[in-house]
GROMACS .gro file of C-alpha atoms in nm:
model
  363
    1MET     CA    1  12.501  29.753  19.620
    2ASN     CA    2  12.519  29.741  20.000
    3ASN     CA    3  12.307  29.520  20.230
    4LEU     CA    4  12.256  29.260  19.980
    5SER     CA    5  11.992  28.990  20.039
    6THR     CA    6  12.112  28.645  20.022
    7GLU     CA    7  11.923  28.597  19.701
    8TYR     CA    8  12.118  28.888  19.544
    9GLN     CA    9  12.449  28.779  19.677
   10ILE     CA   10  12.388  28.487  19.427
   11LEU     CA   11  12.459  28.720  19.135
   12THR     CA   12  12.782  28.889  19.270
   13SER     CA   13  13.130  28.731  19.308
   14ASN     CA   14  13.032  28.587  19.662
   15GLY     CA   15  12.766  28.369  19.487
   16ASN     CA   16  13.034  28.150  19.374
   17HIS     CA   17  13.106  28.027  19.692
   18LEU     CA   18  12.791  27.999  19.859
   19ASN     CA   19  12.694  27.651  19.949
   20ASN     CA   20  12.344  27.472  19.987
   21ILE     CA   21  12.181  27.715  19.754
   22ASP     CA   22  11.835  27.542  19.704
   23SER     CA   23  11.809  27.466  19.349
   24SER     CA   24  11.435  27.532  19.298
   25SER     CA   25  11.455  27.855  19.487
   26THR     CA   26  11.765  27.966  19.292
   27ARG     CA   27  11.597  27.896  18.955
   28ASN     CA   28  11.268  28.081  19.044
   29PHE     CA   29  11.489  28.377  19.140
   30LEU     CA   30  11.698  28.341  18.837
   31LEU     CA   31  11.363  28.332  18.636
   32ASP     CA   32  11.263  28.641  18.764
   33GLU     CA   33  11.418  28.952  18.569
   34SER     CA   34  11.344  29.230  18.816
   35SER     CA   35  11.703  29.258  18.916
   36TYR     CA   36  11.847  29.284  18.564
   37SER     CA   37  11.865  29.650  18.555
   38ARG     CA   38  12.010  29.692  18.885
   39LEU     CA   39  12.290  29.409  18.815
   40MET     CA   40  12.357  29.539  18.460
   41SER     CA   41  12.392  29.903  18.596
   42TYR     CA   42  12.629  29.769  18.838
   43ALA     CA   43  12.831  29.603  18.556
   44SER     CA   44  12.819  29.901  18.326
   45GLN     CA   45  12.961  30.154  18.629
   46ARG     CA   46  13.332  30.069  18.514
   47GLU     CA   47  13.265  30.070  18.141
   48ASP     CA   48  13.618  30.124  17.972
   49GLU     CA   49  13.712  30.330  17.654
   50LYS     CA   50  13.625  30.041  17.424
   51GLY     CA   51  13.275  30.008  17.560
   52ASN     CA   52  13.338  29.674  17.774
   53TYR     CA   53  13.167  29.650  18.095
   54ASP     CA   54  13.330  29.517  18.407
   55TYR     CA   55  13.203  29.185  18.520
   56GLU     CA   56  13.489  29.076  18.723
   57LYS     CA   57  13.283  29.115  19.043
   58ILE     CA   58  12.957  28.906  18.884
   59SER     CA   59  12.918  28.563  18.977
   60ASN     CA   60  12.878  28.275  18.731
   61TYR     CA   61  12.521  28.271  18.870
   62GLY     CA   62  12.504  28.675  18.776
   63MET     CA   63  12.647  28.581  18.430
   64LEU     CA   64  12.383  28.332  18.370
   65TYR     CA   65  12.102  28.543  18.472
   66LEU     CA   66  12.232  28.840  18.262
   67PHE     CA   67  12.221  28.602  17.955
   68VAL     CA   68  11.913  28.451  18.013
   69HIS     CA   69  11.758  28.803  18.029
   70LEU     CA   70  11.959  28.969  17.776
   71LYS     CA   71  11.767  29.233  17.603
   72GLY     CA   72  11.681  29.195  17.260
   73THR     CA   73  11.650  28.810  17.275
   74ASN     CA   74  11.276  28.804  17.336
   75ARG     CA   75  11.309  28.451  17.491
   76ASN     CA   76  10.997  28.313  17.614
   77GLN     CA   77  10.970  28.157  17.994
   78ASN     CA   78  11.004  27.821  17.884
   79THR     CA   79  11.304  27.895  17.695
   80LYS     CA   80  11.445  28.077  17.976
   81LYS     CA   81  11.381  27.771  18.213
   82ASP     CA   82  11.587  27.557  17.937
   83TYR     CA   83  11.853  27.795  17.939
   84ILE     CA   84  11.876  27.815  18.324
   85ARG     CA   85  11.885  27.451  18.349
   86GLU     CA   86  12.151  27.385  18.100
   87ILE     CA   87  12.378  27.640  18.225
   88LEU     CA   88  12.349  27.555  18.594
   89ASN     CA   89  12.453  27.189  18.478
   90LEU     CA   90  12.767  27.352  18.346
   91ILE     CA   91  12.813  27.545  18.647
   92SER     CA   92  12.751  27.239  18.874
   93TYR     CA   93  13.024  27.033  18.663
   94SER     CA   94  13.262  27.291  18.712
   95ALA     CA   95  13.218  27.273  19.100
   96ALA     CA   96  13.221  26.908  19.085
   97ILE     CA   97  13.574  26.881  18.937
   98GLY     CA   98  13.717  27.150  19.224
   99LYS     CA   99  13.661  27.450  18.981
  100MET     CA  100  13.415  27.711  19.181
  101ASP     CA  101  13.436  27.955  18.916
  102ILE     CA  102  13.402  27.871  18.534
  103ARG     CA  103  13.663  28.121  18.454
  104ASP     CA  104  13.906  27.855  18.605
  105LEU     CA  105  13.781  27.587  18.341
  106SER     CA  106  14.026  27.485  18.075
  107ARG     CA  107  13.939  27.365  17.716
  108SER     CA  108  13.978  27.015  17.806
  109ASP     CA  109  13.748  27.072  18.089
  110ILE     CA  110  13.487  27.162  17.834
  111GLU     CA  111  13.574  26.855  17.614
  112ASN     CA  112  13.506  26.648  17.902
  113PHE     CA  113  13.182  26.816  17.989
  114GLN     CA  114  13.071  26.705  17.635
  115ASP     CA  115  13.204  26.372  17.656
  116LEU     CA  116  12.975  26.323  17.985
  117MET     CA  117  12.668  26.488  17.766
  118GLU     CA  118  12.720  26.213  17.527
  119ARG     CA  119  12.720  25.925  17.767
  120LYS     CA  120  12.420  26.075  17.937
  121TYR     CA  121  12.192  26.156  17.643
  122GLU     CA  122  12.194  25.910  17.340
  123LYS     CA  123  11.978  26.122  17.154
  124THR     CA  124  12.164  26.342  16.898
  125THR     CA  125  11.860  26.597  16.914
  126THR     CA  126  11.832  26.617  17.292
  127ARG     CA  127  12.231  26.690  17.299
  128ALA     CA  128  12.241  26.931  17.037
  129LYS     CA  129  11.975  27.135  17.212
  130LYS     CA  130  12.166  27.108  17.540
  131ILE     CA  131  12.537  27.189  17.389
  132GLY     CA  132  12.386  27.469  17.179
  133ILE     CA  133  12.301  27.624  17.495
  134VAL     CA  134  12.610  27.593  17.665
  135GLN     CA  135  12.783  27.698  17.343
  136SER     CA  136  12.612  28.003  17.307
  137PHE     CA  137  12.654  28.103  17.666
  138LEU     CA  138  13.016  28.063  17.670
  139ASP     CA  139  13.058  28.271  17.343
  140TRP     CA  140  12.889  28.536  17.504
  141CYS     CA  141  13.103  28.526  17.814
  142TYR     CA  142  13.407  28.531  17.584
  143GLU     CA  143  13.269  28.836  17.387
  144GLU     CA  144  13.209  29.022  17.694
  145GLU     CA  145  13.546  28.932  17.831
  146TYR     CA  146  13.416  28.770  18.134
  147ILE     CA  147  13.638  28.450  18.041
  148SER     CA  148  13.990  28.474  17.873
  149LYS     CA  149  13.976  28.170  17.686
  150LYS     CA  150  13.742  28.083  17.400
  151LEU     CA  151  13.599  27.782  17.608
  152SER     CA  152  13.347  27.707  17.342
  153ARG     CA  153  13.627  27.564  17.114
  154GLY     CA  154  13.607  27.261  17.356
  155LEU     CA  155  13.231  27.192  17.235
  156THR     CA  156  13.164  27.000  16.907
  157THR     CA  157  12.850  27.104  16.717
  158VAL     CA  158  12.630  26.800  16.748
  159LYS     CA  159  12.515  26.686  16.390
  160ILE     CA  160  12.145  26.550  16.438
  161ASN     CA  161  12.040  26.240  16.307
  162LYS     CA  162  11.723  26.317  16.119
  163GLU     CA  163  11.637  25.928  16.130
  164GLU     CA  164  11.597  25.963  16.525
  165ILE     CA  165  11.308  26.201  16.449
  166PRO     CA  166  10.979  25.988  16.548
  167MET     CA  167  10.750  25.936  16.266
  168ARG     CA  168  10.466  26.176  16.395
  169GLU     CA  169  10.188  26.098  16.171
  170PHE     CA  170   9.826  25.961  16.249
  171ASP     CA  171   9.603  25.778  16.041
  172ASP     CA  172   9.283  25.976  15.986
  173GLU     CA  173   9.029  25.729  16.118
  174VAL     CA  174   9.249  25.644  16.428
  175LEU     CA  175   9.227  26.004  16.519
  176LYS     CA  176   8.853  26.047  16.426
  177ASN     CA  177   8.801  25.754  16.654
  178ALA     CA  178   8.994  25.892  16.937
  179ILE     CA  179   8.795  26.208  16.922
  180MET     CA  180   8.465  26.043  16.905
  181TYR     CA  181   8.561  25.827  17.209
  182TYR     CA  182   8.511  26.185  17.378
  183ASN     CA  183   8.195  26.271  17.217
  184ASP     CA  184   8.024  26.331  17.522
  185GLN     CA  185   8.293  26.499  17.701
  186PRO     CA  186   8.324  26.843  17.531
  187LYS     CA  187   8.636  26.919  17.746
  188VAL     CA  188   8.860  26.655  17.574
  189LYS     CA  189   8.684  26.661  17.243
  190SER     CA  190   8.708  27.042  17.205
  191LEU     CA  191   9.099  27.048  17.278
  192LEU     CA  192   9.173  26.767  17.055
  193LEU     CA  193   8.965  26.941  16.784
  194LEU     CA  194   9.137  27.288  16.834
  195LEU     CA  195   9.494  27.144  16.820
  196ALA     CA  196   9.430  26.910  16.511
  197THR     CA  197   9.264  27.197  16.329
  198THR     CA  198   9.459  27.486  16.406
  199GLY     CA  199   9.832  27.341  16.466
  200LEU     CA  200   9.851  27.541  16.794
  201ARG     CA  201  10.081  27.459  17.056
  202LEU     CA  202   9.922  27.402  17.397
  203ASN     CA  203  10.070  27.698  17.530
  204GLU     CA  204   9.921  27.907  17.266
  205VAL     CA  205   9.579  27.762  17.389
  206ARG     CA  206   9.623  27.791  17.739
  207VAL     CA  207   9.744  28.120  17.778
  208PRO     CA  208   9.491  28.356  17.596
  209ALA     CA  209   9.171  28.464  17.724
  210TRP     CA  210   8.800  28.413  17.614
  211GLY     CA  211   8.831  28.794  17.507
  212ALA     CA  212   9.098  28.702  17.269
  213LEU     CA  213   8.831  28.531  17.050
  214SER     CA  214   8.674  28.777  16.783
  215PHE     CA  215   8.441  28.739  16.438
  216ASP     CA  216   8.598  28.864  16.133
  217SER     CA  217   8.271  28.974  15.926
  218LYS     CA  218   8.449  28.971  15.615
  219ARG     CA  219   8.590  28.612  15.614
  220GLU     CA  220   8.279  28.503  15.833
  221ARG     CA  221   8.520  28.330  16.064
  222TYR     CA  222   8.617  28.325  16.434
  223TYR     CA  223   8.990  28.374  16.514
  224LEU     CA  224   9.160  28.357  16.819
  225ARG     CA  225   9.446  28.620  16.874
  226THR     CA  226   9.761  28.421  17.065
  227LEU     CA  227  10.126  28.443  17.081
  228THR     CA  228  10.350  28.196  16.950
  229LYS     CA  229  10.646  28.034  17.103
  230ARG     CA  230  10.886  28.342  16.963
  231GLY     CA  231  10.629  28.592  17.095
  232LYS     CA  232  10.489  28.655  16.717
  233ILE     CA  233  10.116  28.721  16.709
  234ARG     CA  234   9.893  28.469  16.519
  235TYR     CA  235   9.533  28.479  16.455
  236ALA     CA  236   9.406  28.100  16.444
  237ASN     CA  237   9.093  28.018  16.272
  238ILE     CA  238   8.876  27.843  16.505
  239LYS     CA  239   8.614  27.660  16.314
  240ASP     CA  240   8.254  27.663  16.397
  241TYR     CA  241   8.197  27.291  16.508
  242VAL     CA  242   8.516  27.319  16.706
  243LEU     CA  243   8.388  27.642  16.886
  244GLU     CA  244   8.050  27.467  16.967
  245GLU     CA  245   8.253  27.191  17.171
  246LEU     CA  246   8.446  27.433  17.337
  247ILE     CA  247   8.140  27.643  17.435
  248GLU     CA  248   7.931  27.341  17.555
  249TYR     CA  249   8.270  27.286  17.789
  250ARG     CA  250   8.230  27.643  17.907
  251LYS     CA  251   7.882  27.630  17.976
  252ARG     CA  252   7.919  27.344  18.185
  253LEU     CA  253   8.167  27.550  18.388
  254GLY     CA  254   7.924  27.834  18.407
  255LEU     CA  255   8.136  28.061  18.203
  256SER     CA  256   7.993  28.299  17.928
  257SER     CA  257   7.986  28.208  17.549
  258GLU     CA  258   7.927  28.560  17.441
  259LEU     CA  259   8.184  28.742  17.266
  260ASP     CA  260   8.345  29.009  17.490
  261PRO     CA  261   8.699  29.150  17.440
  262LYS     CA  262   8.694  29.250  17.810
  263ASP     CA  263   8.631  28.880  17.926
  264GLN     CA  264   8.971  28.762  18.102
  265THR     CA  265   8.841  28.419  18.183
  266PRO     CA  266   9.066  28.146  18.015
  267PHE     CA  267   8.985  28.073  17.660
  268TYR     CA  268   9.039  27.689  17.750
  269PRO     CA  269   9.013  27.689  18.136
  270ASN     CA  270   9.054  27.402  18.371
  271ARG     CA  271   8.759  27.271  18.558
  272TYR     CA  272   8.783  27.542  18.826
  273GLY     CA  273   8.746  27.791  18.540
  274LYS     CA  274   9.113  27.934  18.566
  275HIS     CA  275   9.424  27.879  18.342
  276TYR     CA  276   9.578  27.562  18.331
  277SER     CA  277   9.975  27.516  18.403
  278LEU     CA  278  10.135  27.415  18.102
  279SER     CA  279  10.253  27.068  18.268
  280SER     CA  280   9.938  26.971  18.400
  281LEU     CA  281   9.767  27.002  18.055
  282SER     CA  282  10.013  26.845  17.871
  283THR     CA  283   9.999  26.540  18.117
  284SER     CA  284   9.619  26.543  18.120
  285LEU     CA  285   9.589  26.554  17.761
  286SER     CA  286   9.851  26.269  17.690
  287ASN     CA  287   9.669  26.044  17.935
  288LYS     CA  288   9.345  26.111  17.779
  289MET     CA  289   9.508  26.018  17.427
  290ASP     CA  290   9.648  25.683  17.567
  291GLU     CA  291   9.295  25.612  17.693
  292ALA     CA  292   9.152  25.663  17.356
  293SER     CA  293   9.435  25.449  17.193
  294LEU     CA  294   9.549  25.740  16.996
  295THR     CA  295   9.868  25.606  16.836
  296THR     CA  296  10.082  25.704  16.563
  297THR     CA  297  10.088  25.493  16.221
  298LEU     CA  298  10.373  25.290  16.358
  299ASN     CA  299  10.172  25.227  16.694
  300GLN     CA  300  10.407  25.449  16.907
  301ARG     CA  301  10.260  25.639  17.173
  302ALA     CA  302  10.167  25.988  17.084
  303THR     CA  303  10.186  26.340  17.258
  304PRO     CA  304   9.984  26.644  17.227
  305HIS     CA  305  10.228  26.804  16.996
  306TYR     CA  306  10.192  26.540  16.726
  307LEU     CA  307   9.845  26.697  16.652
  308ARG     CA  308  10.050  26.975  16.525
  309HIS     CA  309  10.238  26.764  16.269
  310PHE     CA  310   9.902  26.628  16.165
  311PHE     CA  311   9.786  26.985  16.101
  312ALA     CA  312  10.093  27.039  15.875
  313GLN     CA  313  10.064  26.718  15.691
  314THR     CA  314   9.700  26.742  15.632
  315ALA     CA  315   9.742  27.115  15.501
  316TYR     CA  316  10.025  26.984  15.274
  317ALA     CA  317   9.824  26.696  15.119
  318ALA     CA  318   9.542  26.937  15.051
  319GLY     CA  319   9.787  27.167  14.857
  320ALA     CA  320   9.873  27.416  15.085
  321PRO     CA  321  10.228  27.586  15.002
  322ILE     CA  322  10.497  27.508  15.271
  323SER     CA  323  10.569  27.878  15.289
  324HIS     CA  324  10.190  27.926  15.421
  325ILE     CA  325  10.228  27.648  15.642
  326ALA     CA  326  10.548  27.755  15.807
  327GLU     CA  327  10.390  28.114  15.833
  328THR     CA  328  10.087  27.964  15.985
  329LEU     CA  329  10.292  27.754  16.234
  330GLY     CA  330  10.526  28.071  16.306
  331HIS     CA  331  10.833  27.874  16.187
  332THR     CA  332  11.091  28.137  16.084
  333LEU     CA  333  11.222  27.928  15.821
  334ASP     CA  334  11.056  27.701  15.556
  335ARG     CA  335  11.326  27.458  15.646
  336THR     CA  336  11.193  27.384  15.966
  337THR     CA  337  10.874  27.281  15.833
  338LYS     CA  338  11.016  27.060  15.566
  339ILE     CA  339  11.259  26.884  15.796
  340ASN     CA  340  11.076  26.865  16.118
  341TYR     CA  341  10.700  26.823  15.989
  342LEU     CA  342  10.696  26.716  15.643
  343ARG     CA  343  11.002  26.526  15.598
  344ASN     CA  344  10.832  26.188  15.557
  345SER     CA  345  10.573  26.309  15.316
  346LEU     CA  346  10.817  26.497  15.106
  347LYS     CA  347  11.016  26.174  15.067
  348LYS     CA  348  10.717  25.972  14.959
  349GLU     CA  349  10.643  26.262  14.715
  350HIS     CA  350  11.001  26.290  14.563
  351ASP     CA  351  11.009  25.895  14.509
  352VAL     CA  352  11.054  25.865  14.155
  353SER     CA  353  10.962  25.464  14.145
  354GLU     CA  354  10.643  25.543  14.007
  355VAL     CA  355  10.778  25.618  13.693
  356VAL     CA  356  11.013  25.300  13.679
  357ASP     CA  357  10.831  24.975  13.551
  358ILE     CA  358  10.929  24.652  13.394
  359HIS     CA  359  10.639  24.521  13.140
  360LEU     CA  360  10.691  24.165  13.122
  361PRO     CA  361  10.499  24.022  12.809
  362LYS     CA  362  10.171  23.832  12.851
  363ASP     CA  363  10.143  23.480  12.821
   0.00000   0.00000   0.00000
């Protein structure tokens, strides 16, 4: 590993002492997995008789890098970005208290780190996610004998307050009115219909090419082949009236509406006929939802992800089994669907007050 570039030095022990590392360029470098095999090969050169690799000369950034791109984890890009952000926060905290290497941290340092997180983030759901990432990273570092202490003992698992989860419910008429608000704008109308009738995430709509759409002659339905958050294949049923709006939008952009498995133009393109970035599409649709006064039943601001909840709740109200809803949404556990998507629906359904009455005598 001679003649290393400055970027690659970040991954070796020299990286712990580099100053003024630009956070943006560092994060982009850490997100690029092209150096994974080379760095892992470097660590495995001195494997001991127990099968342990030698990470002594790997920097904190290097261990972050190896953990984020760990083979077999199948993490998508957004998940990797989350991991990089939270673990960089830990490394920055370590430097801020005068310890340039996380291997010098103590259990009490980690306890203080969690105290800082609790003061900074009020929502338990937010803290649980952030603490969970740091905890899993420290556990892995301990298992690989990069750190000698089980520092994760300094972190307490955050118990999520389910009541903090917002009511992500729409009144049917409010949603219909919002969709009709864009009746002459197939670009927005098609996207609202797509999300509400499929339960797809924005990323599952923006990534596929038009060629991923096909017609199933046995079922007489159109299906979009896309990948879920965890990399599983989903065939989302695209209803005819939704497809009509999307085709109209594509025609206005001068794009083909014919089914062609070789067509690599985006399934849902931006105005230039290119793929949207996730942040751009999310911001754009959120603003459009605000403009159309699409709010929840509690009159709270909604986000595009709420349409996924509408899909689950509507499917359940129509009699769809929870296991089928979970499978459609790509949830590994039915429990995720019950707690995060159908919690309020199930509370109402399980309420027994319907069978308790006091029959007063009539005058």
